[in-house]
């Protein structure tokens, strides 16, 4: 009975296509999961959500951020989290599912996208998730000092991270909003020659004493364009467990930290508001 109902649901599910402020949004049904959807903006994959299982993370970069969320506090302990960039609210849903009673703020500039996601992929009414339509940096400025246990940055406009979210001044805002011992994690995208990624590590090192980077080895070698996950804090990170989880993922990743990570910067200097530029656009082949 349940299986036939799921099959009917798959049969009638159709893509939802709607113009939002950031471009053309598409919600594509997942053929393998009855109530799961992928969000694309102008053809670029942004998020995947399973309404029946919000703890399921389909995208590899989101699984890597999920590992950071898992280790940001003892298992199941509620946290106060800020998500800069909302998409389909995948990581906020994940946090709510794995850490019940967490209090979360999501800052997503695209109000039309927020409306689409709320309508088509409704949040669990019991989740303590507040969504604010604002620029990520402006929204961050409204977070009280020391409020957040965790800040997640996953902001892209036209598949590029805006320049004003790449600077030391931006990270000053992150440090202000984090409590002592809090964790900052960011999705960074780059390809050869990795100038943006190297500069972002140098920038983070200017503001955080503890850093790690999780990425596919091919990306770190400058062989292809892709995502790298920055993790930063003012206290030592759970490096051994992060390393184990990254290596055991279906798409194994490598964790770099310490002297090797500083060597990776290749002498890059921290980015400031006056020198900041957006992250590079991915080559068209990335989304084929």
Coordinates of C-alpha atoms in Angstrom, one line a residue:
X1 CA 0.0 0.0 0.0
X2 CA 2.7 2.5 1.0
X3 CA 4.9 1.6 -1.9
X4 CA 2.2 2.0 -4.5
X5 CA 1.3 5.4 -3.0
X6 CA 5.0 6.4 -3.3
X7 CA 5.0 5.2 -6.9
X8 CA 1.9 7.3 -7.6
X9 CA 3.6 10.3 -6.0
X10 CA 6.7 9.9 -8.2
X11 CA 4.5 9.5 -11.3
X12 CA 2.6 12.8 -10.7
X13 CA 5.6 14.9 -9.4
X14 CA 6.6 17.5 -11.9
X15 CA 9.4 20.1 -11.9
X16 CA 8.5 23.5 -10.5
X17 CA 10.1 26.3 -12.6
X18 CA 9.8 29.9 -11.4
X19 CA 11.7 33.1 -11.8
X20 CA 13.4 34.4 -8.6
X21 CA 15.6 37.3 -8.0
X22 CA 18.8 35.3 -8.7
X23 CA 17.6 33.8 -12.0
X24 CA 15.5 30.9 -13.0
X25 CA 14.8 28.4 -10.2
X26 CA 14.0 24.8 -10.9
X27 CA 12.8 22.3 -8.3
X28 CA 13.4 18.9 -9.9
X29 CA 11.9 15.7 -8.3
X30 CA 14.3 13.0 -7.3
X31 CA 13.2 9.8 -9.1
X32 CA 14.6 7.6 -6.3
X33 CA 13.1 9.4 -3.3
X34 CA 9.4 10.0 -3.0
X35 CA 9.5 13.5 -1.5
X36 CA 13.0 14.7 -2.4
X37 CA 13.8 17.6 -4.7
X38 CA 16.9 19.3 -6.2
X39 CA 17.1 23.0 -6.5
X40 CA 18.8 24.5 -9.5
X41 CA 19.4 28.2 -10.2
X42 CA 20.1 29.0 -13.9
X43 CA 21.0 25.4 -14.3
X44 CA 23.5 25.3 -11.4
X45 CA 22.7 22.8 -8.7
X46 CA 22.2 24.6 -5.4
X47 CA 20.5 22.2 -2.9
X48 CA 18.9 18.8 -2.4
X49 CA 16.1 18.2 0.1
X50 CA 14.4 15.1 1.2
X51 CA 11.3 16.1 3.1
X52 CA 10.9 12.6 4.6
X53 CA 14.5 12.4 5.7
X54 CA 16.0 15.9 6.3
X55 CA 19.2 14.3 7.7
X56 CA 19.9 12.9 4.2
X57 CA 22.6 15.0 2.5
X58 CA 22.9 14.2 -1.2
X59 CA 25.6 16.8 -2.3
X60 CA 29.1 15.9 -1.2
X61 CA 30.0 19.4 -0.1
X62 CA 26.9 19.5 2.1
X63 CA 27.8 16.2 3.6
X64 CA 31.2 17.7 4.5
X65 CA 29.6 20.6 6.1
X66 CA 27.3 18.1 7.8
X67 CA 30.3 16.5 9.4
X68 CA 31.3 19.9 10.8
X69 CA 27.8 20.4 12.2
X70 CA 27.9 16.9 13.8
X71 CA 31.1 17.8 15.6
X72 CA 30.4 21.4 16.5
X73 CA 28.9 20.2 19.8
X74 CA 28.2 16.9 21.6
X75 CA 25.8 14.6 19.6
X76 CA 22.2 15.8 19.7
X77 CA 22.9 18.9 21.8
X78 CA 20.9 22.0 20.6
X79 CA 23.0 24.8 19.1
X80 CA 22.4 28.4 18.0
X81 CA 23.3 28.5 14.3
X82 CA 23.4 31.2 11.6
X83 CA 23.2 30.1 8.0
X84 CA 24.4 32.7 5.5
X85 CA 22.8 31.7 2.2
X86 CA 19.6 29.6 2.4
X87 CA 19.0 27.8 -0.9
X88 CA 16.4 25.1 -0.1
X89 CA 17.4 25.4 3.6
X90 CA 19.0 21.9 3.4
X91 CA 21.6 22.5 6.2
X92 CA 19.2 24.3 8.5
X93 CA 16.8 21.3 8.1
X94 CA 19.7 18.9 8.8
X95 CA 20.7 20.8 11.9
X96 CA 17.1 20.8 13.2
X97 CA 16.8 17.0 12.5
X98 CA 20.1 16.0 14.1
X99 CA 20.1 18.6 16.9
X100 CA 16.4 19.0 18.0
X101 CA 15.5 22.3 19.8
X102 CA 18.3 24.1 18.0
X103 CA 17.6 27.8 17.3
X104 CA 18.6 28.9 13.9
X105 CA 18.7 32.0 11.8
X106 CA 18.9 31.8 8.0
X107 CA 19.9 34.9 5.9
X108 CA 18.9 34.6 2.3
X109 CA 18.9 37.6 0.1
X110 CA 16.5 36.2 -2.6
X111 CA 13.1 36.8 -1.1
X112 CA 11.3 35.2 -4.1
X113 CA 13.4 32.1 -3.6
X114 CA 12.5 32.0 0.1
X115 CA 8.8 32.2 -0.8
X116 CA 9.2 29.4 -3.4
X117 CA 11.0 27.1 -1.0
X118 CA 8.6 27.7 1.8
X119 CA 5.6 27.0 -0.5
X120 CA 6.9 23.9 -2.3
X121 CA 9.3 22.5 0.4
X122 CA 7.7 23.5 3.7
X123 CA 9.7 23.5 6.9
X124 CA 8.8 21.3 9.8
X125 CA 6.5 23.6 11.9
X126 CA 8.4 22.5 15.0
X127 CA 11.8 23.5 13.7
X128 CA 13.1 26.7 15.3
X129 CA 14.3 28.2 12.0
X130 CA 13.9 31.9 11.3
X131 CA 14.5 33.0 7.7
X132 CA 15.4 36.6 7.0
X133 CA 15.5 38.0 3.5
X134 CA 18.6 40.2 3.5
X135 CA 22.2 40.5 2.3
X136 CA 24.3 38.0 4.1
X137 CA 26.7 40.6 5.6
X138 CA 23.9 42.9 6.6
X139 CA 22.0 40.0 8.2
X140 CA 25.2 38.9 10.0
X141 CA 25.5 42.4 11.5
X142 CA 22.1 42.0 13.2
X143 CA 23.2 38.8 15.0
X144 CA 23.9 39.7 18.7
X145 CA 27.6 39.5 19.8
X146 CA 28.6 36.0 20.8
X147 CA 25.2 34.5 20.0
X148 CA 26.2 31.7 17.6
X149 CA 27.7 28.4 18.3
X150 CA 27.9 27.8 14.6
X151 CA 28.0 30.0 11.5
X152 CA 27.7 28.4 8.0
X153 CA 28.5 30.4 4.9
X154 CA 27.2 29.0 1.6
X155 CA 26.5 32.1 -0.4
X156 CA 26.6 32.2 -4.2
X157 CA 25.2 34.7 -6.7
X158 CA 25.4 33.5 -10.3
X159 CA 27.5 30.5 -9.0
X160 CA 30.1 33.0 -7.5
X161 CA 30.6 34.1 -3.9
X162 CA 30.1 37.9 -3.7
X163 CA 33.3 39.9 -3.1
X164 CA 32.1 41.5 0.1
X165 CA 31.9 38.0 1.7
X166 CA 35.5 37.2 1.1
X167 CA 37.3 39.8 3.2
X168 CA 38.9 40.1 6.7
X169 CA 36.2 42.7 7.5
X170 CA 33.6 40.1 6.8
X171 CA 35.3 37.6 9.0
X172 CA 35.5 40.3 11.7
X173 CA 31.7 40.2 11.7
X174 CA 31.8 36.4 11.9
X175 CA 34.1 36.5 14.9
X176 CA 31.9 39.1 16.6
X177 CA 28.8 36.9 16.2
X178 CA 30.4 33.7 17.3
X179 CA 30.7 32.7 20.9
X180 CA 34.1 31.8 22.3
X181 CA 34.8 28.3 21.0
X182 CA 32.2 28.6 18.2
X183 CA 32.8 27.2 14.8
X184 CA 32.7 28.9 11.4
X185 CA 32.5 26.8 8.2
X186 CA 32.3 28.0 4.6
X187 CA 31.8 26.5 1.2
X188 CA 34.5 27.8 -1.1
X189 CA 34.6 27.1 -4.8
X190 CA 37.6 27.4 -7.1
X191 CA 39.7 25.8 -9.8
X192 CA 43.2 26.0 -11.2
X193 CA 45.3 28.0 -10.4
X194 CA 43.5 28.1 -7.0
X195 CA 44.3 31.8 -6.4
X196 CA 40.9 32.4 -4.8
X197 CA 41.1 29.4 -2.5
X198 CA 44.7 30.2 -1.4
X199 CA 43.7 33.8 -0.6
X200 CA 40.7 32.7 1.4
X201 CA 42.9 30.5 3.6
X202 CA 45.3 33.4 4.1
X203 CA 42.3 35.6 5.0
X204 CA 40.9 33.1 7.5
X205 CA 44.3 32.6 9.0
X206 CA 44.5 36.4 9.7
X207 CA 41.3 36.1 11.9
X208 CA 41.2 32.5 13.3
X209 CA 44.0 30.6 15.0
X210 CA 42.7 27.2 14.1
X211 CA 41.9 26.2 10.5
X212 CA 41.2 23.1 8.4
X213 CA 40.3 22.6 4.8
X214 CA 38.3 19.6 3.5
X215 CA 38.3 18.9 -0.3
X216 CA 38.7 16.3 -3.0
X217 CA 42.5 15.8 -3.5
X218 CA 42.1 16.6 -7.2
X219 CA 40.8 20.0 -6.3
X220 CA 43.7 20.6 -3.9
X221 CA 46.1 19.6 -6.6
X222 CA 44.5 22.2 -9.0
X223 CA 43.3 19.5 -11.4
X224 CA 39.7 20.6 -11.5
X225 CA 37.1 23.1 -10.3
X226 CA 35.1 22.2 -7.2
X227 CA 34.1 22.9 -3.6
X228 CA 36.4 23.1 -0.6
X229 CA 35.1 23.4 3.0
X230 CA 36.8 25.8 5.3
X231 CA 36.5 25.1 9.1
X232 CA 37.7 27.7 11.6
X233 CA 37.6 28.3 15.3
X234 CA 39.5 30.0 18.1
X235 CA 39.9 26.6 19.8
X236 CA 41.4 23.3 18.5
X237 CA 39.3 21.5 15.9
X238 CA 38.3 17.8 16.1
X239 CA 40.8 17.1 13.3
X240 CA 41.0 13.3 13.8
X241 CA 37.3 12.8 13.5
X242 CA 36.9 15.2 10.7
X243 CA 39.7 13.4 8.8
X244 CA 38.0 10.1 9.4
X245 CA 34.6 11.2 8.2
X246 CA 36.0 13.0 5.1
X247 CA 38.0 9.9 4.1
X248 CA 35.1 7.5 4.6
X249 CA 32.6 9.5 2.5
X250 CA 31.3 8.0 -0.7
X251 CA 33.4 10.7 -2.4
X252 CA 36.5 10.7 -0.2
X253 CA 38.1 14.0 0.7
X254 CA 41.4 15.0 2.3
X255 CA 41.8 17.3 5.3
X256 CA 44.6 19.8 5.4
X257 CA 45.6 21.8 8.5
X258 CA 48.6 23.3 10.3
X259 CA 51.8 24.0 8.4
X260 CA 50.7 22.1 5.3
X261 CA 47.6 24.3 5.0
X262 CA 49.7 27.4 5.4
X263 CA 52.2 26.1 2.8
X264 CA 49.2 25.6 0.5
X265 CA 48.5 29.4 0.5
X266 CA 51.7 29.8 -1.5
X267 CA 52.3 33.2 0.1
X268 CA 48.9 34.6 -0.7
X269 CA 47.9 37.7 1.4
X270 CA 44.7 38.3 3.2
X271 CA 41.8 39.9 1.3
X272 CA 40.4 43.1 2.5
X273 CA 37.2 45.0 1.4
X274 CA 39.3 47.2 -0.9
X275 CA 41.0 44.3 -2.7
X276 CA 38.1 41.8 -2.6
X277 CA 36.7 40.2 -5.8
X278 CA 34.0 37.6 -6.3
X279 CA 35.1 33.9 -6.5
X280 CA 35.8 32.7 -10.1
X281 CA 32.9 31.5 -12.2
X282 CA 32.9 27.7 -12.7
X283 CA 33.6 26.5 -16.2
X284 CA 30.4 25.4 -18.1
X285 CA 31.6 21.8 -18.1
X286 CA 31.0 21.7 -14.3
X287 CA 27.3 21.5 -14.7
X288 CA 27.1 19.2 -17.6

